[in-house]
Short mmCIF file of C-alpha atoms in Angstrom, two decimals:
data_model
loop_
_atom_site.label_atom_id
_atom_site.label_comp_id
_atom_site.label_asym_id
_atom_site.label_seq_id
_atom_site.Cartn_x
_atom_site.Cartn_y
_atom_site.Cartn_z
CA UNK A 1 -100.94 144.61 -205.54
CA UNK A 2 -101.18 140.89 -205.31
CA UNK A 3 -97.23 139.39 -203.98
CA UNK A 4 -96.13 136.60 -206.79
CA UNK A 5 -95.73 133.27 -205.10
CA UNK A 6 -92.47 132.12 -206.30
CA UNK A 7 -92.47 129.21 -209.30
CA UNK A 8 -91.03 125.96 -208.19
CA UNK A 9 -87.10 125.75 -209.05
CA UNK A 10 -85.82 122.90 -211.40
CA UNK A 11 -85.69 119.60 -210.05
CA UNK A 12 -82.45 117.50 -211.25
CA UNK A 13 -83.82 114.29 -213.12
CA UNK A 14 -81.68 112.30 -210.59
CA UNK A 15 -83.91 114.04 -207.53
CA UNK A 16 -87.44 113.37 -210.01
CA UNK A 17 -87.27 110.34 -211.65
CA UNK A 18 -88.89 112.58 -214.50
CA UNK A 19 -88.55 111.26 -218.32
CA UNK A 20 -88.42 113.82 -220.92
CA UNK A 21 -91.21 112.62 -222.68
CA UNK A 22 -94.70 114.55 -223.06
CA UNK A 23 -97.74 113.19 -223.80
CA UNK A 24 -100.98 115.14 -225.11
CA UNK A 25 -104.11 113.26 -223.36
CA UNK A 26 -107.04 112.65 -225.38
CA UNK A 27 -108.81 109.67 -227.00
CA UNK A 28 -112.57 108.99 -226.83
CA UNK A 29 -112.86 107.99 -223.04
CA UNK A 30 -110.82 111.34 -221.77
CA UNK A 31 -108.26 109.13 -220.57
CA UNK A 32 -104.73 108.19 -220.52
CA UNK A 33 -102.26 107.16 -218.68
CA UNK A 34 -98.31 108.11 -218.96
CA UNK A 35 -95.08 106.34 -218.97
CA UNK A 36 -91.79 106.72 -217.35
CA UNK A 37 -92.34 109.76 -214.96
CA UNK A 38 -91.08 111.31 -211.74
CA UNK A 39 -91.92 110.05 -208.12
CA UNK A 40 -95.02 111.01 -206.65
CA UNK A 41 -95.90 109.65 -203.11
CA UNK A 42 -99.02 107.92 -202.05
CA UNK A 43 -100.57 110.72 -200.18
CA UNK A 44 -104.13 110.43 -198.30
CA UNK A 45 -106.49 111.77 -201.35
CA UNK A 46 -109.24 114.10 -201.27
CA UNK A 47 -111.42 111.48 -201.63
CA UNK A 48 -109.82 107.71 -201.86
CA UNK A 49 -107.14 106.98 -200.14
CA UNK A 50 -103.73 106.29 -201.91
CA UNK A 51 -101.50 103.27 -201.15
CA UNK A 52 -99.29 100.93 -203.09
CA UNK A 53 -102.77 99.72 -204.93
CA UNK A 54 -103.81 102.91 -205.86
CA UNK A 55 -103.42 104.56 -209.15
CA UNK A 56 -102.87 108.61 -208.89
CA UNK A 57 -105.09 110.11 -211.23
CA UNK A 58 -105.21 113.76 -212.78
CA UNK A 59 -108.20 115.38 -214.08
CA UNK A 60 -106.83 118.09 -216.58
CA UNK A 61 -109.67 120.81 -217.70
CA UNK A 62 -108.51 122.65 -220.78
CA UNK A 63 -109.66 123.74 -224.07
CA UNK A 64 -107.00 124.52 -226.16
CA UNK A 65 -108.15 124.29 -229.88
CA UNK A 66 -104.66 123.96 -231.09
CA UNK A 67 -103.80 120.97 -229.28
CA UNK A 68 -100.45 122.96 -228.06
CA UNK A 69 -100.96 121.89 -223.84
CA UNK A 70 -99.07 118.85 -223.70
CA UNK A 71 -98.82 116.83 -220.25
CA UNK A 72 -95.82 114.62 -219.46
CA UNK A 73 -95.83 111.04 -218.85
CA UNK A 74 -95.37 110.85 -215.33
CA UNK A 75 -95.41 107.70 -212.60
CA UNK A 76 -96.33 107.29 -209.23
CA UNK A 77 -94.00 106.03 -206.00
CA UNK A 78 -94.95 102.62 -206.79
CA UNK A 79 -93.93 102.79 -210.26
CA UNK A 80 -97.34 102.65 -211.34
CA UNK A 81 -98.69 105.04 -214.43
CA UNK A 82 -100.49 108.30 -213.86
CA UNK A 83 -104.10 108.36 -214.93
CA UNK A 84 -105.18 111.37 -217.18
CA UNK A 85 -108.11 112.51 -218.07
CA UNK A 86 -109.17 115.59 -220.22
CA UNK A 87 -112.01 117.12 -219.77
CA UNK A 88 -112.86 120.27 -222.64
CA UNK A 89 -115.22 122.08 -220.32
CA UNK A 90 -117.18 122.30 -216.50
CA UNK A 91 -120.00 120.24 -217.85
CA UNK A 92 -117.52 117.03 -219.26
CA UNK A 93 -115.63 117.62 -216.22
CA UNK A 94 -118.36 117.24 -213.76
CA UNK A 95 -118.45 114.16 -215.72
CA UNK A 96 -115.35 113.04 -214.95
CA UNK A 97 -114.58 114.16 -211.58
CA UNK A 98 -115.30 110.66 -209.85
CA UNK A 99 -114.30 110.13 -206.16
CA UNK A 100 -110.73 108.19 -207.82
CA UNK A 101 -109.22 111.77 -209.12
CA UNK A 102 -106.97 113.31 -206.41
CA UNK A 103 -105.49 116.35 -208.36
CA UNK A 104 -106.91 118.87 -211.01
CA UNK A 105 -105.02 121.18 -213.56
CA UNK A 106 -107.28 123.61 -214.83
CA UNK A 107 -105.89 126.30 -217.44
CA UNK A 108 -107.75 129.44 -216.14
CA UNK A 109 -108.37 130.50 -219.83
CA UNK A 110 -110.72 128.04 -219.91
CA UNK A 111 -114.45 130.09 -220.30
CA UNK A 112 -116.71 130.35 -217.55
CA UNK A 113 -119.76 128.96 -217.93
CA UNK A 114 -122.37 130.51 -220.02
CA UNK A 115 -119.50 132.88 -220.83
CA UNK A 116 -117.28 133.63 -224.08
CA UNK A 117 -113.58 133.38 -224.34
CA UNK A 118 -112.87 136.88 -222.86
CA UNK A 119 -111.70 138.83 -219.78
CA UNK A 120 -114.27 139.67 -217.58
CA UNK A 121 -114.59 141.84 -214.19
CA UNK A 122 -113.48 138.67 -212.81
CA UNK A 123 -111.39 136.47 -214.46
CA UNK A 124 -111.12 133.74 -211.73
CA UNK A 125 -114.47 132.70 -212.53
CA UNK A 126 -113.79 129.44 -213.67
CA UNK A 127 -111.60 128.66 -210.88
CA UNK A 128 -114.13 129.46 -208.38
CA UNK A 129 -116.75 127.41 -210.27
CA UNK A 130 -114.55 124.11 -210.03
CA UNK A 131 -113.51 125.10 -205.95
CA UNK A 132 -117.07 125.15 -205.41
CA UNK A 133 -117.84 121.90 -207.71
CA UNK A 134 -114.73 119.47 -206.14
CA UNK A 135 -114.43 121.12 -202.72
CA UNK A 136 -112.16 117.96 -201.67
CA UNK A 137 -109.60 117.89 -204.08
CA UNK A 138 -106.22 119.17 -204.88
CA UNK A 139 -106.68 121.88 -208.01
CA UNK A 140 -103.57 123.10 -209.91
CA UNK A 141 -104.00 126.59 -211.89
CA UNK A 142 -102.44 126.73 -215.34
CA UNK A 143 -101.75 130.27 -216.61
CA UNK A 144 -99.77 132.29 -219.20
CA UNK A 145 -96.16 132.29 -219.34
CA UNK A 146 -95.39 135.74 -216.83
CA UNK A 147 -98.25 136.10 -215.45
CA UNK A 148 -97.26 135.51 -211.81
CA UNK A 149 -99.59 137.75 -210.63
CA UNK A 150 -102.74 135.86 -211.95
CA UNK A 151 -101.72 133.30 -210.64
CA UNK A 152 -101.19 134.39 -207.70
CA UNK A 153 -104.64 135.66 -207.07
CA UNK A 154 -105.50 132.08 -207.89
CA UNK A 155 -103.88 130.57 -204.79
CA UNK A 156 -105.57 133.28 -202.92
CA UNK A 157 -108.85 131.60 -204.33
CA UNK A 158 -108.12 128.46 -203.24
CA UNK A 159 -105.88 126.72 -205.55
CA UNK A 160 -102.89 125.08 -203.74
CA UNK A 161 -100.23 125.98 -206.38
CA UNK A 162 -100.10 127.53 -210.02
CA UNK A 163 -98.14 126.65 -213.23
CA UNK A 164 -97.46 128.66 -216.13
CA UNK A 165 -98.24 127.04 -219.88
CA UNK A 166 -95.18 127.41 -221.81
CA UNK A 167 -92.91 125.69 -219.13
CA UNK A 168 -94.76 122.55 -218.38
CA UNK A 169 -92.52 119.65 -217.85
CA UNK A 170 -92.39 116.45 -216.02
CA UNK A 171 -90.23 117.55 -213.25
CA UNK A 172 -92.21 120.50 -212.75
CA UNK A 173 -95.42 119.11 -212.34
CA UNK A 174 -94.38 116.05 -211.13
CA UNK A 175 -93.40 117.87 -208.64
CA UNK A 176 -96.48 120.21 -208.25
CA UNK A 177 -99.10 117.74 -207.70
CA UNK A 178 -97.38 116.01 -205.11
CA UNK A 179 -97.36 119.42 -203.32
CA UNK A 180 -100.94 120.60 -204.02
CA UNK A 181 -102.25 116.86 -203.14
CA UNK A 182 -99.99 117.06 -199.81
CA UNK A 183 -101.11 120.59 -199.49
CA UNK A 184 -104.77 119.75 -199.74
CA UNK A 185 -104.43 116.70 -196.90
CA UNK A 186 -102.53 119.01 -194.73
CA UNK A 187 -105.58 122.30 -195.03
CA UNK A 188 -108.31 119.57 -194.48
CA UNK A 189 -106.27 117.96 -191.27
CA UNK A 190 -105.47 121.69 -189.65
CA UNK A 191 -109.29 122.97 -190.82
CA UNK A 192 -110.68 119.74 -188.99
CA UNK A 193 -107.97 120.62 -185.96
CA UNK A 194 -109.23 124.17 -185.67
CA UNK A 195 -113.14 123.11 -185.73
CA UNK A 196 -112.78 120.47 -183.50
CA UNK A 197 -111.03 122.66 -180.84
CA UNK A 198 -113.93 125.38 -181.59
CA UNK A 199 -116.30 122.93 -180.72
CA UNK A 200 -114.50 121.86 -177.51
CA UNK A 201 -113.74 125.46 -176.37
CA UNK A 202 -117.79 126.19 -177.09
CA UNK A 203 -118.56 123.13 -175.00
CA UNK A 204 -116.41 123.80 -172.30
CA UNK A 205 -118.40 127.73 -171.81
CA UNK A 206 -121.47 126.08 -172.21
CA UNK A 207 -120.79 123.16 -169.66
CA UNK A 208 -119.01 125.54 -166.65
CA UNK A 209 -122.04 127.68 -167.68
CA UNK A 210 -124.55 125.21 -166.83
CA UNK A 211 -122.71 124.36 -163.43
CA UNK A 212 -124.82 125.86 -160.57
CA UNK A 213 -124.13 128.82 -158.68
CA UNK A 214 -125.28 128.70 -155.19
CA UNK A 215 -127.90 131.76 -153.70
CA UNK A 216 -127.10 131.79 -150.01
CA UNK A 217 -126.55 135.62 -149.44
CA UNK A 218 -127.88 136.20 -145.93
CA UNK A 219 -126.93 132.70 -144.95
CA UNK A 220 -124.28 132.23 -142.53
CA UNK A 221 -123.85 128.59 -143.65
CA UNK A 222 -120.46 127.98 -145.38
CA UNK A 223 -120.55 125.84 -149.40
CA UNK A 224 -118.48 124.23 -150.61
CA UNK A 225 -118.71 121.31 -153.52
CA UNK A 226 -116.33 118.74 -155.49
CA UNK A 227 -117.58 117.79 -159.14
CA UNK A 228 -116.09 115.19 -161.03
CA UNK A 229 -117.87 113.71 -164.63
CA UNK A 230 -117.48 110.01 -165.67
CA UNK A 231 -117.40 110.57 -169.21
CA UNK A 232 -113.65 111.21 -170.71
CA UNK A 233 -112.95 115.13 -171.46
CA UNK A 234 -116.31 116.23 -170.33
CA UNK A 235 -117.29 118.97 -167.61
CA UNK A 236 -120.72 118.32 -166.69
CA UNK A 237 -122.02 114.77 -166.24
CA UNK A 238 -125.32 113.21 -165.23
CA UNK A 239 -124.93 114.19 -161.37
CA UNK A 240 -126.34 117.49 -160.60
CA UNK A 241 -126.74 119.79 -157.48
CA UNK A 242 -127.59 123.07 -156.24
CA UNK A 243 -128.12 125.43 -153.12
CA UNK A 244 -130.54 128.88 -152.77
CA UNK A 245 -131.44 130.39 -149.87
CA UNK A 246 -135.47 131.42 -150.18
CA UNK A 247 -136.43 135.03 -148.28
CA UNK A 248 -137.91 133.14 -145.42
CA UNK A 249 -133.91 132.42 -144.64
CA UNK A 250 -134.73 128.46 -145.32
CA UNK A 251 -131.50 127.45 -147.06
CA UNK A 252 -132.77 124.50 -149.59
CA UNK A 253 -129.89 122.34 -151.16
CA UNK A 254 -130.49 119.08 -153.53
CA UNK A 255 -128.27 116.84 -155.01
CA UNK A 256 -129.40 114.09 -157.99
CA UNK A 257 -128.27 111.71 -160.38
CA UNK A 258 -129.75 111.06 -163.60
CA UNK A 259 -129.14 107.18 -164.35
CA UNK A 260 -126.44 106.95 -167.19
CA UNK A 261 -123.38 109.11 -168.37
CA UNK A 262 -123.75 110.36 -171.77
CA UNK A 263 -124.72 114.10 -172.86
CA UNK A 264 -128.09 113.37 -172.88
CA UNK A 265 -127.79 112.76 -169.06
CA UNK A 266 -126.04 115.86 -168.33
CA UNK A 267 -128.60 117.83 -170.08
CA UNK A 268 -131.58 115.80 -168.31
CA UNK A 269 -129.96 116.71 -164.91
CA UNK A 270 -129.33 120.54 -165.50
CA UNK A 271 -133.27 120.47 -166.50
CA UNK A 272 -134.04 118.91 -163.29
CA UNK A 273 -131.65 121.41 -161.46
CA UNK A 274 -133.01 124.50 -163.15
CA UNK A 275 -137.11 122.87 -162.36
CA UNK A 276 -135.97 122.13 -158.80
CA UNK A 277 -134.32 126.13 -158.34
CA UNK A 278 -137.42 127.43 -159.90
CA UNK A 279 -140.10 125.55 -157.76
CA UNK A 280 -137.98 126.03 -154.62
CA UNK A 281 -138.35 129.77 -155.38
CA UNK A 282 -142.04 129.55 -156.27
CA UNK A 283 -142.79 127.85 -152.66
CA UNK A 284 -142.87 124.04 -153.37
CA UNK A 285 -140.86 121.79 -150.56
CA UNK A 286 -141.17 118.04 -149.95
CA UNK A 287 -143.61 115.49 -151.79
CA UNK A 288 -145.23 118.50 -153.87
CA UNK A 289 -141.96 119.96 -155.38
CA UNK A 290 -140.70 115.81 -156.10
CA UNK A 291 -143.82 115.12 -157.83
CA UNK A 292 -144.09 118.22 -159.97
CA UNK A 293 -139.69 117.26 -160.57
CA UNK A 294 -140.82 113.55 -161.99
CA UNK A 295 -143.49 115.43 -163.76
CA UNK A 296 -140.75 117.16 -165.99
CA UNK A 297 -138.54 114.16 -166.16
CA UNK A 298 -141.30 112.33 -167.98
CA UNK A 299 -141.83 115.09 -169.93
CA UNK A 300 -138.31 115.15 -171.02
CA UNK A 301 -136.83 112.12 -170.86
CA UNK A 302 -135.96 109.94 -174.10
CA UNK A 303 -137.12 106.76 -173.05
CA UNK A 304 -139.33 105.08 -170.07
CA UNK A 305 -136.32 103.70 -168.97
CA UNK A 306 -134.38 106.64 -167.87
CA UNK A 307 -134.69 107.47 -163.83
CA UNK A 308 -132.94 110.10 -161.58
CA UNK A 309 -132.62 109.78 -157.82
CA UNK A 310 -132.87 112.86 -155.97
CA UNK A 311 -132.12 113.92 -152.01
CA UNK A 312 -133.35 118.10 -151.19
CA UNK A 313 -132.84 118.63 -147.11
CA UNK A 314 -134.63 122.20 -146.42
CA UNK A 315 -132.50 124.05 -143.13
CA UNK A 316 -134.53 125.91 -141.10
CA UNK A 317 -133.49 130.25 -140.62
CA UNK A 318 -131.66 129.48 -137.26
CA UNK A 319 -129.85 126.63 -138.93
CA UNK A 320 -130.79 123.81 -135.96
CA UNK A 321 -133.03 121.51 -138.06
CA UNK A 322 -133.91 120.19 -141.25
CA UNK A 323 -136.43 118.54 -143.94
CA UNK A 324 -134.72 115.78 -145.56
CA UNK A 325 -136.80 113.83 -148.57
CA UNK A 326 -134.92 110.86 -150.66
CA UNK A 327 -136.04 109.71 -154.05
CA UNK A 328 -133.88 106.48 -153.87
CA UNK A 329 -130.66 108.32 -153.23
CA UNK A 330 -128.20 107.85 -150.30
CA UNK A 331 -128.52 109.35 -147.17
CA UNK A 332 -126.54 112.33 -146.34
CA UNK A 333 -123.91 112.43 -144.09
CA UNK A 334 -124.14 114.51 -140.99
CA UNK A 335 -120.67 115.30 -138.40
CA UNK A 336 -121.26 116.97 -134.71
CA UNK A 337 -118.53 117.90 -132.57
CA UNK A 338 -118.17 115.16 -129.71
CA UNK A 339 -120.30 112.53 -131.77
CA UNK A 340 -118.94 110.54 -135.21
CA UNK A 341 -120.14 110.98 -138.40
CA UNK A 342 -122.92 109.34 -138.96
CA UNK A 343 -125.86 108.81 -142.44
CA UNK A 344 -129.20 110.83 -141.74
CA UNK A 345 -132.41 108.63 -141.44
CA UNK A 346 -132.96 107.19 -144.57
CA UNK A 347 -135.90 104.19 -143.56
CA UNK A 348 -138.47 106.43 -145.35
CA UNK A 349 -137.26 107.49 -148.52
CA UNK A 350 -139.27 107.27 -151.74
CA UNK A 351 -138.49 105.85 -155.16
CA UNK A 352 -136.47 107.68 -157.61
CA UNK A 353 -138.01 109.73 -160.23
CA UNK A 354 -139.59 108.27 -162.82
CA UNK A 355 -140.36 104.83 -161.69
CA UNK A 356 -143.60 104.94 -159.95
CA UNK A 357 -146.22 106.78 -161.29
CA UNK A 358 -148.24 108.32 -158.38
CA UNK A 359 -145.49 107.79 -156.25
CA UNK A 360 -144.90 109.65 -152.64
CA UNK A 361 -142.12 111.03 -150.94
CA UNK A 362 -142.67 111.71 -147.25
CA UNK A 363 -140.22 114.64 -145.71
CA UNK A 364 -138.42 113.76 -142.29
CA UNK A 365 -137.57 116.39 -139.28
CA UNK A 366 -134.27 115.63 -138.29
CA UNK A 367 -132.04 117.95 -135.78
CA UNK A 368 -128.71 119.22 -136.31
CA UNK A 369 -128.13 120.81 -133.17
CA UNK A 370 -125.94 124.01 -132.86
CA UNK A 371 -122.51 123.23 -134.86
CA UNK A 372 -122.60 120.56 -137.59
CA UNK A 373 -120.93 119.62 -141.45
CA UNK A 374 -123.49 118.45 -143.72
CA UNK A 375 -122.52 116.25 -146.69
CA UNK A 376 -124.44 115.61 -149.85
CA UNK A 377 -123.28 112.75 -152.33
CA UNK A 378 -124.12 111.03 -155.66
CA UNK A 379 -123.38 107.08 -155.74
CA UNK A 380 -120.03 107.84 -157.53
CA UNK A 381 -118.87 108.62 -154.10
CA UNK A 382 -119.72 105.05 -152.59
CA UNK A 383 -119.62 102.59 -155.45
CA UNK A 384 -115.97 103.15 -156.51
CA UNK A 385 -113.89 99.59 -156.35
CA UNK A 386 -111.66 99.03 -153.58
CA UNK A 387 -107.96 97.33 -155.01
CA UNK A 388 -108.26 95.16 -157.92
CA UNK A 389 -110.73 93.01 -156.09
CA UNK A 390 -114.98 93.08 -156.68
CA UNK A 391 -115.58 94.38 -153.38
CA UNK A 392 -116.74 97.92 -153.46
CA UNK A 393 -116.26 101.16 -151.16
CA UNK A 394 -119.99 101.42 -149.97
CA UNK A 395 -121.58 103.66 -147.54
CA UNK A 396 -119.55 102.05 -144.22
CA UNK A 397 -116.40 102.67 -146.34
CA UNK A 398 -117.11 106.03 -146.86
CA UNK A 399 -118.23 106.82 -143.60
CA UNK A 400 -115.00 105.18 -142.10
CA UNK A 401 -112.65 107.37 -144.73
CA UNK A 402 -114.72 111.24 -143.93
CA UNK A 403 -114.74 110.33 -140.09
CA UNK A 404 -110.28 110.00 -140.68
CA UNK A 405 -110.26 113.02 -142.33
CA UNK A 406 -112.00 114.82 -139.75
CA UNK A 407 -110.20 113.67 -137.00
CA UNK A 408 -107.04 114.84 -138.96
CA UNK A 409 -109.00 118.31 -138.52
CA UNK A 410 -109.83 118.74 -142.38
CA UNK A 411 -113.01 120.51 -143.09
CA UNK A 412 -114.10 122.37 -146.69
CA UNK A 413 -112.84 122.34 -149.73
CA UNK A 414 -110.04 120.42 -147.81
CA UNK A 415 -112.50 117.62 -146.72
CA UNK A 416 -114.00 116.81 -150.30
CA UNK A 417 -110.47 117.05 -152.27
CA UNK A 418 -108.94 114.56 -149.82
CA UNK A 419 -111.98 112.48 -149.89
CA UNK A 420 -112.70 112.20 -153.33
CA UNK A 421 -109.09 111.91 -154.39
CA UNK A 422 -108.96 108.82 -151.57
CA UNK A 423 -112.17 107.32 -153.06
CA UNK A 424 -109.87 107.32 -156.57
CA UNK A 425 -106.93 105.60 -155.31
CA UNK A 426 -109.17 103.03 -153.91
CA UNK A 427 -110.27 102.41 -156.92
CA UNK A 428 -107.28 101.99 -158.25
CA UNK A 429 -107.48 104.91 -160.60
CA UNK A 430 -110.18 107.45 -162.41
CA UNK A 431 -113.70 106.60 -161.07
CA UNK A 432 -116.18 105.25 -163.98
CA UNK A 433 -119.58 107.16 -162.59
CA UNK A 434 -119.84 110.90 -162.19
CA UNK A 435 -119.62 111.90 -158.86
CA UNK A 436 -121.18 114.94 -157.15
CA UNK A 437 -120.17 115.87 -153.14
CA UNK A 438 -122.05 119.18 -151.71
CA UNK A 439 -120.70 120.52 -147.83
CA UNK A 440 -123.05 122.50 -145.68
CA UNK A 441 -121.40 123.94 -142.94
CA UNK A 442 -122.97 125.85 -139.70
CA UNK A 443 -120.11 127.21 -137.25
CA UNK A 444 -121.22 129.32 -133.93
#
């Protein structure tokens, strides 16, 4: 049993504004407009926005033989007259339903289409036929005198409020479309809230689920990363970076950059970083696995414009040397007890993806000895500003800050948050690029 929605109460003409007066609308354009009325405020409409230039306008659809519906004169905040129009049936009204009406009153005894002037299995037909014709508007339902319960119904439709016929008055509906106009504004604002924080809570699974999650079981090397997007309210960025131990006990890790920052980026790098897992896997290392990479960043790339620079170091099963390769990316960072920090050989890297066609990348040997941290970095890291000055953070910079935070013992997770968050207040606040740190670490 439908609950009644309570009618509005009488509004005091001192509260309204609201003449007496009624007016039937009519004429041969289906248009009118009333006099002395109550105060209606300049809501945002459905469709046009209202302001002090603005004329409120009502599109009434009724078809009342008699001529008994009567609507009162009525004016807006600014003093300015209602429009009416009348419209006799769905097919005028379509007519007149241009993008300037804000508010409908529709009596529900109005016939469906196609239908005679009786009750059917459904006798909300009509209303449902004008929700689904003016989607953006306010609609008013006008029923018989008692008949709450009809009109209740209709609100569950989608009508923002319900009048009955016998007790239209100025005050009353004066009063009404200000509500269902308000009403409409404040449905479309929360609808729009709710989908737009869908969308974000969607994007935020699908971004943490496209972050990598490192294979090393077996390894006795220790992860750990630090991942930090350039674009506001984002999670994944244009930086990418993964680590997977193969059953040979070679651990291969990679870290890359996909020039730019927008989603296209982001879903160019996890492309790369999905190619680059699955070739590792299927036995590629070195020159063979880059070319086959800037093979499927032509391939998927928008323009010829778009690059990505790429470093993959390959650790041997007893953890004492590596296979480093660069595709015009920095040099990783390498710390050994009783020696400072220091960058990896970098004198014969390769381009980055996707500028060279036929381009090679040679792989270096390099040792890492018994104990050593081994840090992988996007250009986020380095290219950060230093004070409000031009001068930038660099590679020396950033060597100089990881070699203080090791000497102050830090190591991990510890060693990336401090470094990263350092590499910010340089900069004077949030860093502009994405930035992407990996941490290798072999212990006896």
């Amino acid at each position: 049993m439908p609950v009644p929605i309570p009618r509005q109460r009488a509004i005091p003409a001192a509260e309204s504004g609201q003449a007496q007066g009624a007016f039937s609308p009519g004429g041969p354009s289906g248009e009118a407009t009333g006099g002395p009325a109550g105060a209606v405020p300049a809501p945002h409409a459905a469709t046009t926005p209202v302001d002090s230039t603005t004329n409120l306008t009502l599109l009434v659809i009724e078809d009342d033989p008699a001529g008994s519906l009567s609507v009162p004169e009525m004016l807006d905040a600014a003093g300015k007259p209602i429009r009416i129009r009348t419209a006799r049936n769905l097919t005028e009204a379509e007519r007149l339903l241009t993008d300037d009406v804000h508010c409908i009153l529709l009596d529900l005894a109005l016939p469906a289409p196609g239908r005679a002037a009786t009750v059917s299995d459904d006798e909300l037909t009509t209303l449902k036929h004008v929700l689904r014709l003016a989607p953006r508007h306010a609609v008013l339902a006008l029923t018989a005198s008692g008949d709450a319960e009809r009109g209740a119904e209709a609100v569950r439709v989608g009508a923002q409020d319900y009048l009955f016929r016998d007790e239209l008055d100025g005050r009353l509906l004066s009063r009404a479309i200000r509500y269902a106009v308000e009403r409409k504004r404040s449905d479309k604002a929360e609808r729009r809230l709710t989908e737009s924080r869908l969308r974000a809570q969607e994007n935020a699974r699908l971004e943490r689920g496209l972050l990598p999650t490192p294979l090393l079981e077996g390894s006795s090397l220790r992860f750990a990363a630090r991942y930090r997007p350039g674009r506001s309210r984002a999670l994944l960025g244009g930086d990418f970076y993964d680590t997977v131990r193969t059953p040979d006990g070679t651990v291969h890790a990679m870290i890359g950059d996909v020039c730019g920052h927008g989603p296209d980026e982001a879903a160019l790098g996890v492309e790369l970083r999905i190619a680059w897992r699955a070739l590792t896997f299927a036995g590629l290392c070195g020159d063979e696995l880059l070319s086959t990479l800037q093979q499927v960043l032509e391939h998927e790339r928008e323009n010829d414009e778009i690059f990505a620079t790429l470093c993959t170091v390959d650790i041997a099963p007893d953890g004492r040397r590596a296979g480093l390769c660069l595709a015009g990316h920095p040099s990783p960072l390498v710390s050994r007890p009783g020696r400072p920090a220091e960058l990896l050989p970098y004198e014969n890297g390769g381009p980055a993806l996707g500028l060279l066609p036929g381009a090679r990348w040679p792989r270096q040997q390099v040792e890492l000895g018994g104990e050593w941290s081994l840090m992988l970095y996007t250009d986020g890291l380095i290219e950060g500003h230093i004070g409000e000055g031009k001068e930038r953070l660099g590679q020396d910079g950033m060597v100089d800050l990881v070699r203080r935070r090791l000497a102050e013992g830090l190591a991990g997770e510890e060693l990336l948050r401090a470094t990263v968050n350092e590499v910010r207040d340089l900069n004077g606040g949030e860093l502009t690029d994405d930035v992407a740190v990996l941490l290798l670490d072999r212990t006896p």
